[in-house]
Short mmCIF file of C-alpha atoms in Angstrom, two decimals:
data_model
loop_
_atom_site.label_atom_id
_atom_site.label_comp_id
_atom_site.label_asym_id
_atom_site.label_seq_id
_atom_site.Cartn_x
_atom_site.Cartn_y
_atom_site.Cartn_z
CA MET A 45 -5.48 15.75 13.63
CA THR A 46 -3.12 18.57 14.50
CA GLU A 47 -4.40 22.08 14.29
CA ILE A 48 -3.81 23.92 11.06
CA VAL A 49 -1.53 26.90 11.64
CA LYS A 50 -1.13 29.94 9.48
CA ARG A 51 2.53 30.69 10.16
CA PRO A 52 5.06 27.89 9.60
CA ALA A 53 8.26 27.53 11.58
CA ALA A 54 11.30 27.10 9.32
CA MET A 55 12.97 23.79 10.10
CA THR A 56 16.09 21.90 9.09
CA PRO A 57 14.97 18.78 7.22
CA ARG A 58 14.71 15.69 9.42
CA PHE A 59 15.27 12.24 7.96
CA LYS A 60 13.26 9.53 9.66
CA HIS A 61 13.81 5.90 8.80
CA CYS A 62 10.73 3.84 7.97
CA GLY A 63 12.59 0.54 8.07
CA GLU A 64 15.66 0.11 5.86
CA THR A 65 13.89 0.72 2.53
CA ALA A 66 12.03 4.00 3.11
CA VAL A 67 12.60 7.39 4.66
CA SER A 68 10.28 10.21 5.65
CA VAL A 69 11.80 13.62 4.99
CA GLU A 70 10.12 16.00 7.42
CA LEU A 71 10.17 19.68 6.54
CA GLY A 72 7.95 21.00 9.34
CA ASP A 73 5.86 20.11 12.35
CA THR A 74 2.55 21.70 11.40
CA ILE A 75 -0.11 21.63 8.71
CA ASP A 76 0.43 24.85 6.82
CA LEU A 77 0.56 25.94 3.20
CA GLU A 78 4.20 27.04 3.25
CA THR A 79 5.56 23.74 4.61
CA ASN A 80 3.32 21.83 2.23
CA ARG A 81 4.62 23.91 -0.67
CA ARG A 82 8.21 23.05 0.27
CA VAL A 83 7.30 19.35 0.35
CA ARG A 84 5.83 19.57 -3.15
CA GLN A 85 8.81 21.54 -4.43
CA LEU A 86 11.15 18.82 -3.20
CA PHE A 87 8.92 16.17 -4.82
CA HIS A 88 8.99 17.96 -8.18
CA LYS A 89 12.75 18.52 -8.01
CA LEU A 90 13.28 14.83 -7.43
CA GLN A 91 10.98 14.02 -10.34
CA GLU A 92 13.12 16.27 -12.53
CA ASN A 93 16.39 14.96 -11.07
CA PRO A 94 15.67 11.28 -10.55
CA LEU A 95 18.04 9.16 -8.54
CA HIS A 96 18.49 5.53 -9.52
CA GLY A 97 17.12 3.38 -6.70
CA ILE A 98 14.19 5.58 -5.68
CA LEU A 99 11.12 3.40 -6.25
CA SER A 100 8.29 5.66 -5.18
CA MET A 101 7.59 9.04 -3.60
CA ASN A 102 4.61 10.43 -1.79
CA PRO A 103 4.32 14.10 -0.77
CA THR A 104 2.18 14.46 2.38
CA TYR A 105 1.22 17.42 4.62
CA ARG A 106 4.68 18.17 5.97
CA SER A 107 6.92 15.34 4.80
CA LEU A 108 8.04 13.56 1.65
CA PHE A 109 7.91 9.77 1.87
CA ILE A 110 10.56 8.05 -0.26
CA GLN A 111 10.78 4.30 -0.87
CA TYR A 112 14.14 3.12 -2.19
CA ASP A 113 16.12 -0.04 -2.84
CA PRO A 114 19.23 -0.06 -0.62
CA TRP A 115 20.94 -2.41 -3.09
CA GLU A 116 20.72 0.24 -5.82
CA CYS A 117 21.11 3.35 -3.68
CA SER A 118 22.52 3.71 -0.18
CA PHE A 119 20.80 5.89 2.39
CA GLU A 120 23.90 8.11 2.46
CA LYS A 121 23.77 8.61 -1.31
CA LEU A 122 20.07 9.43 -1.10
CA ILE A 123 20.70 12.04 1.62
CA GLN A 124 23.52 13.56 -0.42
CA HIS A 125 21.20 13.86 -3.41
CA LEU A 126 18.53 15.48 -1.24
CA GLU A 127 21.06 17.93 0.22
CA ASN A 128 22.00 18.90 -3.34
CA MET A 129 18.36 19.54 -4.09
CA PHE A 130 18.03 21.74 -0.99
CA ARG A 131 21.21 23.66 -1.92
CA GLN A 132 19.80 24.48 -5.33
CA GLY A 133 17.19 26.61 -3.57
CA SER A 134 13.47 26.41 -3.61
CA GLY A 135 13.04 26.94 -7.37
CA GLU A 136 9.78 27.93 -8.94
CA PRO A 137 6.78 27.56 -6.68
CA VAL A 138 4.71 24.65 -7.87
CA GLU A 139 1.13 25.79 -7.83
CA GLY A 140 -1.74 23.84 -9.25
CA ARG A 141 -4.75 25.36 -10.87
CA THR A 142 -8.06 26.05 -9.20
CA LEU A 143 -10.70 23.50 -10.06
CA GLU A 144 -14.43 23.95 -9.71
CA ILE A 145 -16.25 20.89 -8.40
CA PRO A 146 -20.01 20.77 -9.07
CA VAL A 147 -21.92 19.36 -6.09
CA CYS A 148 -25.57 18.49 -5.71
CA TYR A 149 -26.19 19.15 -2.00
CA GLY A 150 -28.79 17.39 0.16
CA GLY A 151 -31.54 14.98 -0.78
CA GLU A 152 -30.51 11.44 -1.65
CA PHE A 153 -26.99 12.70 -2.47
CA GLY A 154 -26.44 14.37 0.90
CA PRO A 155 -28.30 12.43 3.60
CA ASP A 156 -26.43 14.14 6.46
CA LEU A 157 -26.87 17.74 5.28
CA ALA A 158 -29.71 18.38 7.75
CA PHE A 159 -27.64 16.95 10.61
CA VAL A 160 -24.66 19.19 9.80
CA ALA A 161 -27.04 22.17 9.75
CA SER A 162 -28.76 21.39 13.05
CA HIS A 163 -25.48 20.44 14.74
CA ASN A 164 -24.13 23.89 13.95
CA GLY A 165 -27.36 25.86 14.44
CA LEU A 166 -27.52 26.78 10.77
CA SER A 167 -30.10 26.40 8.04
CA VAL A 168 -29.44 23.94 5.22
CA LYS A 169 -29.09 26.88 2.83
CA GLU A 170 -26.46 28.49 5.04
CA VAL A 171 -24.44 25.26 5.15
CA ILE A 172 -24.46 25.11 1.34
CA ARG A 173 -23.54 28.78 1.07
CA ILE A 174 -20.66 28.53 3.56
CA HIS A 175 -19.34 25.24 2.14
CA SER A 176 -19.32 26.53 -1.42
CA ALA A 177 -17.79 29.93 -0.53
CA SER A 178 -14.32 28.75 0.55
CA LEU A 179 -11.28 27.92 -1.52
CA TYR A 180 -9.88 24.57 -0.38
CA PRO A 181 -6.18 23.76 -0.89
CA VAL A 182 -5.39 20.11 -1.65
CA PHE A 183 -2.63 19.30 0.87
CA MET A 184 -2.15 15.71 -0.22
CA ILE A 185 -3.76 12.69 -1.86
CA GLY A 186 -4.02 9.53 0.19
CA PHE A 187 -6.16 7.06 2.11
CA THR A 188 -7.77 5.69 -1.04
CA PRO A 189 -6.80 6.35 -4.69
CA GLY A 190 -7.47 9.98 -5.57
CA PHE A 191 -8.82 11.01 -2.15
CA PRO A 192 -7.89 14.67 -1.44
CA TYR A 193 -6.95 15.92 2.02
CA LEU A 194 -8.36 19.45 1.93
CA GLY A 195 -7.67 22.43 4.15
CA GLY A 196 -9.81 25.47 4.64
CA LEU A 197 -13.11 24.21 6.09
CA ASP A 198 -15.02 27.07 7.74
CA SER A 199 -15.15 26.41 11.51
CA ARG A 200 -18.92 27.00 11.45
CA LEU A 201 -19.25 23.64 9.67
CA PHE A 202 -17.09 21.48 11.97
CA THR A 203 -19.10 18.31 12.68
CA PRO A 204 -18.04 15.02 14.29
CA ARG A 205 -18.10 11.79 12.28
CA ARG A 206 -21.19 9.60 12.29
CA ASP A 207 -21.50 7.25 15.28
CA THR A 208 -22.08 4.38 12.89
CA PRO A 209 -20.03 4.43 9.69
CA ARG A 210 -21.84 3.59 6.47
CA ILE A 211 -20.97 0.32 4.80
CA ARG A 212 -21.15 1.91 1.36
CA VAL A 213 -20.51 5.55 0.49
CA PRO A 214 -20.82 6.20 -3.26
CA ALA A 215 -17.93 7.66 -5.25
CA GLY A 216 -18.16 11.45 -5.56
CA SER A 217 -19.76 11.90 -2.13
CA VAL A 218 -18.74 15.12 -0.39
CA GLY A 219 -18.47 14.88 3.37
CA ILE A 220 -17.39 16.52 6.59
CA ALA A 221 -15.47 14.86 9.42
CA ASP A 222 -14.47 17.04 12.37
CA GLN A 223 -12.41 19.91 10.94
CA GLN A 224 -12.09 18.52 7.42
CA THR A 225 -14.12 18.29 4.27
CA GLY A 226 -13.36 15.79 1.54
CA ILE A 227 -14.56 13.82 -1.45
CA TYR A 228 -14.87 10.04 -1.63
CA SER A 229 -12.95 9.30 -4.83
CA LEU A 230 -14.05 5.65 -4.88
CA GLU A 231 -17.00 3.87 -3.36
CA SER A 232 -15.94 2.73 0.10
CA PRO A 233 -17.15 2.33 3.66
CA GLY A 234 -16.99 5.57 5.63
CA GLY A 235 -18.06 7.56 8.65
CA TRP A 236 -18.06 11.09 7.25
CA GLN A 237 -21.22 13.22 7.32
CA ILE A 238 -22.31 13.18 3.68
CA ILE A 239 -23.71 16.54 2.53
CA GLY A 240 -23.74 16.15 -1.25
CA ARG A 241 -22.35 14.38 -4.29
CA SER A 242 -20.38 15.44 -7.33
CA PRO A 243 -20.99 13.88 -10.75
CA LEU A 244 -17.27 14.11 -11.60
CA LYS A 245 -15.09 11.03 -11.75
CA PHE A 246 -12.24 11.50 -9.27
CA PHE A 247 -10.33 8.31 -9.97
CA ASP A 248 -10.13 6.09 -13.05
CA PRO A 249 -7.19 3.69 -13.31
CA GLN A 250 -7.55 3.62 -17.11
CA GLU A 251 -6.99 7.39 -17.42
CA ASP A 252 -3.67 9.20 -17.50
CA PRO A 253 -3.35 10.68 -14.94
CA PRO A 254 -5.73 8.39 -13.08
CA ALA A 255 -6.62 10.94 -10.40
CA LEU A 256 -8.49 14.17 -11.11
CA LEU A 257 -6.90 16.00 -8.19
CA ARG A 258 -3.34 16.32 -7.00
CA ALA A 259 -1.52 18.04 -4.16
CA GLY A 260 -1.13 21.76 -4.77
CA MET A 261 -4.46 22.30 -6.52
CA ASN A 262 -7.18 24.47 -5.04
CA ILE A 263 -10.80 23.51 -5.32
CA ARG A 264 -14.09 25.33 -4.96
CA PHE A 265 -17.49 23.64 -4.73
CA ARG A 266 -20.29 24.91 -6.98
CA PRO A 267 -23.85 24.00 -5.97
CA ILE A 268 -25.85 22.39 -8.78
CA ASN A 269 -29.34 20.97 -8.87
CA LYS A 270 -30.40 17.43 -9.67
CA ASP A 271 -31.01 18.13 -13.36
CA GLU A 272 -27.53 19.54 -13.77
CA TYR A 273 -26.13 16.54 -11.87
CA SER A 274 -27.62 14.07 -14.30
CA LEU A 275 -26.45 16.09 -17.31
CA THR A 276 -22.79 16.25 -16.22
CA MET B 47 1.54 -14.53 -28.53
CA ASN B 48 -0.12 -15.28 -25.18
CA THR B 49 -1.39 -18.81 -24.72
CA PRO B 50 -4.17 -20.13 -22.49
CA SER B 51 -2.24 -22.08 -19.87
CA LEU B 52 -4.29 -22.59 -16.74
CA GLU B 53 -7.96 -23.10 -15.98
CA ILE B 54 -9.12 -22.43 -12.43
CA LEU B 55 -11.24 -25.26 -11.02
CA GLU B 56 -11.28 -24.25 -7.34
CA PRO B 57 -9.84 -20.87 -6.37
CA GLY B 58 -9.99 -21.56 -2.61
CA PRO B 59 -10.75 -18.72 -0.16
CA LEU B 60 -8.83 -16.13 -2.22
CA ALA B 61 -6.64 -16.38 -5.30
CA THR B 62 -5.44 -13.25 -7.10
CA VAL B 63 -2.94 -12.28 -9.77
CA GLN B 64 -0.02 -10.36 -8.23
CA ASP B 65 3.34 -9.02 -9.26
CA ARG B 66 5.79 -6.71 -7.50
CA GLY B 67 3.15 -4.00 -7.11
CA ARG B 68 2.14 -0.64 -8.45
CA LEU B 69 5.20 1.41 -7.52
CA GLY B 70 5.40 5.04 -8.57
CA HIS B 71 1.76 6.12 -8.22
CA GLN B 72 1.60 6.59 -4.46
CA HIS B 73 1.42 10.40 -4.78
CA LEU B 74 -2.02 9.86 -6.32
CA GLY B 75 -3.14 7.66 -3.45
CA VAL B 76 -2.73 4.39 -5.35
CA PRO B 77 -1.76 1.54 -2.99
CA VAL B 78 1.30 -0.48 -3.95
CA SER B 79 -0.44 -3.91 -3.72
CA GLY B 80 1.63 -6.81 -5.12
CA ALA B 81 2.61 -10.14 -3.59
CA MET B 82 2.35 -10.28 0.21
CA ASP B 83 5.41 -12.54 0.39
CA LEU B 84 7.61 -10.79 -2.15
CA HIS B 85 10.48 -13.18 -1.50
CA ALA B 86 8.54 -16.36 -2.34
CA PHE B 87 7.08 -14.57 -5.37
CA ARG B 88 10.47 -13.48 -6.68
CA MET B 89 12.19 -16.81 -6.01
CA GLY B 90 9.39 -18.63 -7.83
CA ASN B 91 9.96 -16.49 -10.89
CA MET B 92 13.69 -17.10 -10.83
CA LEU B 93 13.26 -20.85 -10.45
CA VAL B 94 11.11 -21.13 -13.58
CA GLY B 95 13.44 -18.86 -15.56
CA ASN B 96 11.29 -15.73 -15.61
CA SER B 97 12.57 -12.26 -14.95
CA PRO B 98 12.17 -11.73 -11.20
CA PHE B 99 8.91 -9.77 -11.14
CA GLU B 100 6.54 -11.51 -13.60
CA ALA B 101 2.93 -11.83 -12.46
CA CYS B 102 1.86 -15.04 -10.76
CA LEU B 103 -1.01 -16.41 -8.67
CA GLU B 104 -1.21 -15.70 -4.97
CA ILE B 105 -3.18 -18.51 -3.31
CA THR B 106 -4.58 -17.90 0.16
CA GLN B 107 -4.99 -20.84 2.55
CA GLY B 108 -4.87 -23.45 -0.19
CA ARG B 109 -7.93 -25.41 -1.26
CA PHE B 110 -6.86 -24.48 -4.78
CA GLN B 111 -7.19 -26.62 -7.87
CA ALA B 112 -6.46 -25.85 -11.51
CA ARG B 113 -5.80 -27.66 -14.78
CA PHE B 114 -2.88 -27.05 -17.12
CA LEU B 115 -3.99 -26.29 -20.67
CA ARG B 116 -0.52 -26.82 -22.14
CA ASP B 117 2.85 -28.27 -21.17
CA THR B 118 4.18 -25.76 -18.69
CA THR B 119 7.19 -25.18 -16.46
CA PHE B 120 5.96 -24.04 -13.07
CA ALA B 121 6.89 -23.75 -9.40
CA VAL B 122 4.97 -23.46 -6.16
CA THR B 123 6.67 -21.34 -3.51
CA GLY B 124 5.44 -20.10 -0.16
CA SER B 125 4.68 -21.74 3.13
CA SER B 126 3.07 -25.04 2.06
CA PRO B 127 5.30 -28.07 2.41
CA HIS B 128 3.87 -29.66 -0.71
CA ALA B 129 1.33 -29.55 -3.49
CA PHE B 130 -0.03 -32.24 -5.81
CA LEU B 131 0.23 -32.81 -9.53
CA ASN B 132 -2.68 -35.13 -10.23
CA ARG B 133 -2.33 -37.54 -7.28
CA THR B 134 1.41 -37.22 -6.83
CA PRO B 135 2.83 -35.00 -4.06
CA ILE B 136 5.31 -32.54 -5.53
CA PRO B 137 7.98 -30.52 -3.76
CA THR B 138 7.58 -26.77 -3.44
CA TRP B 139 10.38 -24.29 -4.22
CA ARG B 140 11.43 -26.26 -7.33
CA ALA B 141 10.87 -25.81 -11.04
CA LEU B 142 8.77 -28.68 -12.38
CA LYS B 143 7.16 -29.66 -15.67
CA ALA B 144 3.44 -30.18 -16.02
CA ARG B 145 1.83 -31.84 -19.00
CA LYS B 146 -1.25 -30.53 -20.71
CA GLY B 147 -4.33 -31.82 -18.90
CA GLN B 148 -2.65 -32.41 -15.55
CA TYR B 149 -4.19 -31.02 -12.39
CA ILE B 150 -2.40 -28.98 -9.75
CA ARG B 151 -3.68 -28.83 -6.20
CA VAL B 152 -2.35 -26.60 -3.44
CA MET B 153 -3.54 -27.73 -0.03
CA GLN B 154 -4.42 -25.77 3.04
CA SER B 155 -1.50 -25.77 5.45
CA ASP B 156 -1.26 -25.32 9.20
CA HIS B 157 2.07 -23.64 8.68
CA GLY B 158 1.24 -20.69 6.54
CA PHE B 159 -1.11 -18.41 4.75
CA ARG B 160 -0.02 -17.95 1.15
CA ASP B 161 1.49 -19.82 -1.77
CA TYR B 162 2.62 -18.63 -5.16
CA LEU B 163 1.94 -20.59 -8.32
CA VAL B 164 4.46 -19.25 -10.79
CA LEU B 165 4.25 -20.20 -14.46
CA SER B 166 7.02 -19.83 -16.99
CA GLY B 167 6.28 -16.85 -19.22
CA GLY B 168 4.37 -15.07 -16.45
CA ILE B 169 0.63 -14.58 -16.20
CA GLN B 170 -0.47 -12.09 -18.81
CA VAL B 171 -3.21 -9.70 -17.80
CA PRO B 172 -3.36 -6.04 -18.87
CA LEU B 173 -0.98 -3.63 -17.16
CA VAL B 174 -2.89 -1.10 -15.07
CA LEU B 175 -0.73 1.81 -13.88
CA GLY B 176 2.36 -0.20 -14.68
CA SER B 177 1.43 -3.36 -12.78
CA ARG B 178 -0.54 -6.59 -13.13
CA SER B 179 -1.36 -6.75 -9.42
CA THR B 180 -4.96 -7.04 -8.28
CA TYR B 181 -6.19 -4.27 -5.97
CA LEU B 182 -9.46 -5.74 -4.70
CA ARG B 183 -10.82 -2.68 -2.88
CA GLY B 184 -10.30 -0.51 -5.95
CA LYS B 185 -11.59 -3.30 -8.25
CA PHE B 186 -8.74 -2.82 -10.71
CA GLY B 187 -5.63 -4.65 -11.89
CA GLY B 188 -5.06 -8.39 -12.10
CA PHE B 189 -7.77 -10.51 -13.66
CA GLU B 190 -10.66 -8.07 -14.31
CA GLY B 191 -9.94 -6.34 -11.00
CA ARG B 192 -11.24 -9.28 -8.98
CA ALA B 193 -10.39 -12.52 -7.22
CA LEU B 194 -10.25 -15.59 -9.47
CA LYS B 195 -13.33 -17.77 -9.92
CA THR B 196 -13.99 -21.28 -11.13
CA GLY B 197 -13.74 -21.36 -14.90
CA ASP B 198 -11.34 -18.45 -15.30
CA VAL B 199 -8.63 -19.15 -17.88
CA LEU B 200 -5.24 -17.53 -17.43
CA HIS B 201 -2.84 -16.83 -20.26
CA THR B 202 0.93 -16.85 -20.09
CA GLY B 203 3.61 -15.32 -22.28
CA PRO B 204 6.21 -17.28 -24.21
CA GLU B 205 8.60 -19.37 -22.13
CA ALA B 206 11.56 -17.02 -22.04
CA ARG B 207 14.53 -19.18 -21.21
CA GLU B 208 15.62 -22.33 -19.46
CA PRO B 209 14.62 -22.62 -15.84
CA LEU B 210 17.34 -22.88 -13.25
CA PRO B 211 18.59 -26.45 -12.94
CA ALA B 212 16.26 -28.35 -10.63
CA VAL B 213 17.82 -26.96 -7.50
CA TYR B 214 16.24 -26.41 -4.16
CA PRO B 215 17.28 -23.05 -2.67
CA LYS B 216 17.31 -24.33 0.91
CA GLN B 217 19.23 -21.40 2.41
CA LEU B 218 16.94 -18.94 0.67
CA ILE B 219 13.69 -20.23 2.14
CA PRO B 220 12.61 -17.96 5.01
CA PRO B 221 12.27 -19.57 8.47
CA TYR B 222 8.46 -19.52 8.31
CA SER B 223 6.92 -20.15 11.70
CA SER B 224 3.52 -20.06 13.37
CA ASN B 225 5.11 -17.94 16.09
CA PRO B 226 7.75 -15.79 14.40
CA GLN B 227 10.04 -13.23 15.92
CA LEU B 228 10.03 -10.14 13.73
CA ARG B 229 13.02 -7.84 13.58
CA VAL B 230 12.05 -4.17 13.48
CA VAL B 231 13.65 -0.75 13.11
CA LEU B 232 12.11 1.73 15.56
CA GLY B 233 10.38 4.81 14.18
CA PRO B 234 9.39 6.99 12.52
CA GLN B 235 7.22 7.96 15.53
CA ASP B 236 8.66 5.89 18.40
CA SER B 237 8.96 9.13 20.39
CA ALA B 238 5.14 9.31 20.49
CA PHE B 239 5.15 6.41 22.99
CA SER B 240 5.67 6.32 26.73
CA GLN B 241 8.57 4.32 28.17
CA GLY B 242 6.01 1.77 29.34
CA GLY B 243 4.52 1.67 25.85
CA LEU B 244 7.88 0.94 24.27
CA GLU B 245 8.54 -1.79 26.83
CA ALA B 246 5.14 -3.34 26.19
CA PHE B 247 5.98 -3.45 22.49
CA ILE B 248 9.53 -4.78 22.80
CA GLY B 249 8.86 -7.30 25.57
CA GLY B 250 5.32 -8.30 24.68
CA THR B 251 3.83 -11.27 22.87
CA PHE B 252 1.04 -10.47 20.45
CA THR B 253 -1.54 -12.75 18.88
CA VAL B 254 -2.55 -12.47 15.23
CA THR B 255 -6.30 -11.81 15.18
CA ASP B 256 -8.64 -13.02 12.45
CA ARG B 257 -8.55 -9.51 11.04
CA ALA B 258 -5.54 -10.35 8.91
CA ASP B 259 -5.86 -9.69 5.20
CA ARG B 260 -3.92 -8.19 2.29
CA MET B 261 -4.28 -4.71 3.77
CA GLY B 262 -2.73 -5.56 7.10
CA CYS B 263 -2.54 -7.78 10.10
CA ARG B 264 -4.15 -6.76 13.38
CA LEU B 265 -2.53 -8.06 16.54
CA SER B 266 -3.81 -8.21 20.09
CA GLY B 267 -1.81 -8.08 23.30
CA SER B 268 -1.02 -5.79 26.22
CA PRO B 269 -1.94 -2.30 25.03
CA ILE B 270 0.94 -0.09 23.92
CA GLN B 271 0.54 3.31 25.57
CA HIS B 272 1.20 6.57 23.77
CA GLU B 273 2.86 9.48 25.54
CA ARG B 274 -0.05 11.77 24.70
CA THR B 275 -2.06 10.83 21.60
CA ALA B 276 -2.16 8.22 18.84
CA ASP B 277 -2.80 10.87 16.20
CA ILE B 278 -0.03 12.25 14.01
CA ILE B 279 -0.02 14.51 10.99
CA SER B 280 -0.82 11.87 8.34
CA ASP B 281 2.22 10.68 6.43
CA GLY B 282 3.46 7.88 4.16
CA LEU B 283 3.21 4.18 5.02
CA ALA B 284 5.92 1.64 4.22
CA MET B 285 5.26 -2.09 3.84
CA GLY B 286 5.60 -3.53 7.34
CA ALA B 287 4.84 -0.27 9.16
CA ILE B 288 3.49 -0.97 12.66
CA GLN B 289 0.73 1.50 13.44
CA ILE B 290 -0.62 1.82 16.97
CA PRO B 291 -4.09 3.38 17.05
CA GLY B 292 -5.72 4.72 20.22
CA ASN B 293 -6.64 1.27 21.56
CA GLY B 294 -2.94 0.36 21.78
CA GLN B 295 -3.27 -2.75 19.59
CA PRO B 296 -0.74 -2.99 16.72
CA LEU B 297 -1.67 -3.09 13.06
CA ILE B 298 1.08 -4.23 10.69
CA LEU B 299 0.47 -2.72 7.27
CA LEU B 300 1.02 -4.96 4.26
CA ALA B 301 0.60 -5.01 0.47
CA ASP B 302 -2.82 -3.33 0.06
CA ARG B 303 -2.18 -0.70 2.77
CA PRO B 304 -3.39 2.83 2.13
CA THR B 305 -0.67 5.22 0.97
CA THR B 306 -0.98 7.39 4.08
CA GLY B 307 -1.98 6.93 7.69
CA GLY B 308 -2.80 9.13 10.66
CA TYR B 309 -1.72 6.93 13.61
CA ALA B 310 1.73 6.87 15.19
CA LYS B 311 4.05 4.16 13.83
CA ILE B 312 6.21 2.69 16.55
CA ALA B 313 8.46 0.67 14.22
CA ASN B 314 8.79 -0.97 10.82
CA VAL B 315 9.32 -4.69 10.22
CA ILE B 316 12.56 -5.17 8.27
CA SER B 317 11.87 -6.28 4.71
CA VAL B 318 13.61 -9.65 5.10
CA ASP B 319 11.11 -10.54 7.86
CA ILE B 320 7.94 -9.26 6.16
CA PRO B 321 7.37 -12.69 4.51
CA LEU B 322 7.20 -14.16 8.02
CA ILE B 323 4.28 -11.98 9.09
CA ALA B 324 2.62 -12.31 5.68
CA GLN B 325 2.59 -16.07 6.30
CA THR B 326 1.42 -16.10 9.95
CA LEU B 327 -2.12 -17.41 10.38
CA PRO B 328 -4.61 -16.01 12.90
CA GLY B 329 -3.75 -17.38 16.33
CA GLY B 330 0.00 -17.15 15.67
CA ARG B 331 2.07 -15.44 18.34
CA ILE B 332 4.41 -12.61 17.44
CA THR B 333 7.35 -11.11 19.28
CA PHE B 334 9.49 -8.22 18.16
CA LYS B 335 13.23 -7.68 18.26
CA VAL B 336 14.67 -4.23 17.72
CA VAL B 337 17.65 -3.89 15.38
CA SER B 338 19.36 -0.70 14.27
CA PHE B 339 18.87 0.75 10.82
CA TYR B 340 22.44 -0.28 9.97
CA GLU B 341 21.89 -3.87 11.08
CA ALA B 342 18.67 -4.00 9.05
CA ARG B 343 20.49 -2.74 5.99
CA GLU B 344 23.27 -5.29 6.49
CA ILE B 345 20.68 -8.07 6.67
CA TYR B 346 18.97 -6.76 3.53
CA LEU B 347 22.19 -6.51 1.52
CA HIS B 348 23.36 -9.91 2.70
CA LYS B 349 20.14 -11.56 1.53
CA GLU B 350 20.16 -9.65 -1.73
CA PHE B 351 23.72 -10.81 -2.39
CA ALA B 352 22.76 -14.42 -1.67
CA ILE B 353 19.79 -14.23 -4.07
CA ARG B 354 21.93 -12.75 -6.81
CA ARG B 355 24.62 -15.37 -6.34
CA PHE B 356 21.99 -18.09 -6.51
CA MET B 357 20.56 -16.61 -9.68
CA ALA B 358 23.96 -16.43 -11.28
CA GLY B 359 24.44 -20.11 -10.43
CA ASP B 360 27.60 -19.45 -8.42
CA GLU B 361 26.43 -21.63 -5.66
CA LYS B 362 24.95 -25.07 -5.76
CA VAL B 363 22.43 -24.75 -3.02
CA GLY B 364 20.88 -27.64 -1.18
CA ALA B 365 20.38 -31.18 -2.36
#
């Protein structure tokens, strides 16, 4: 994972082929909010100005992934459309709302909370306080349905992954892996240090939209107790 | 209007409902899924007279048996040389008629991994996020979000139109092989590899390991060295992306791949050759051949033109 930088370097878009049916449009070389915002702006512009032949798009940290059908739309036509979008300027910044995520820390919901505390020479209470004090930008959704890649973890909480990944991590689990914190949106295997669990449903294919979070949102964790967890 | 058409007697190691996949939801982390061999899937639909992307059954390593619950036009496409209707061997890649009560069997084959049983009218299961494909890890889509079991009954829609005349699209069957050569376009992160790493990739022979499933196909061979690190800033994954993690062993990402990945991708298998890797069994030996983006596009358009001509009936193909 590349270091998160505060100041982005402006860059001419780079088009990188991913085979003959997809292209990655790179807008920067670092993980930073400004580059990520430009990626999301391009994504929204293309949603508003669809081009026949684009099959799917995926905004990531610093690039927009576009899958297309070369029979319907040539690469050259796609690039021309993208250049038009760039020429139109950045447009309105696309900012998501701030969402509060209730989390029951420790106990059965956060079996690794004590490890994260001792690894960093903190008390369990301090870990909870620090983790729930920051505002975390959602840079992208990926890995599994609805899984948010969050920035903004306080360096005092950096903790390596577990030596032995768990076979089953319940949906809603909040974890730390190296310099990142995240939420397991679906039950899956995983090696993150699990410090708590949220009662919210982060992904439901029957809902519209199916994912609770999307790129551009900011989230804050709010500590709750077990009673509150079961009431949510 | 949907009619019960097929009862599963033996699903074999893995049988799922698949269509073209769940395109358009990747920004929410939803994998595309869909048929692993999209070509066999699409041709099967065209042979029975469906629109090209109707849902069908993806059968993995045969050992599959089912009973028709009504007279049905169907086709088996994929890597198996033949299947059976009751006790009679039947050709694959052809539209055929089954009578109510007849049994279809798809056998395990040494030559390939997956077969598609395509029924006229398409398999009708609820659309989830615009697709009927099964995503097993997420437990949604397809038939109740799971692999098929003995006793499951599948419904189909009304038979839409006449199937193509009983032709055999010989030129449109991929050159399936136990030891395929895959054509690739380098990138998007080929510059993350050392010269030696690139040579190991281009000149090497890689064996398909038994870790080959709908998510991807892990290969083993001479390690492919990175220039500095395997890690990249996570970005989007195309079908056929070849990721090289720190151990230098390639992973070719397929239908159920995650939407994003954090390892450098040395190249991408061209879409015309993805059916070949989707059909290669563990133990198969893989080599790679680099083509330019423009060559890859030419190959794609050429195949697409041939399929469309075949569909339009401009060409009487095969015997």
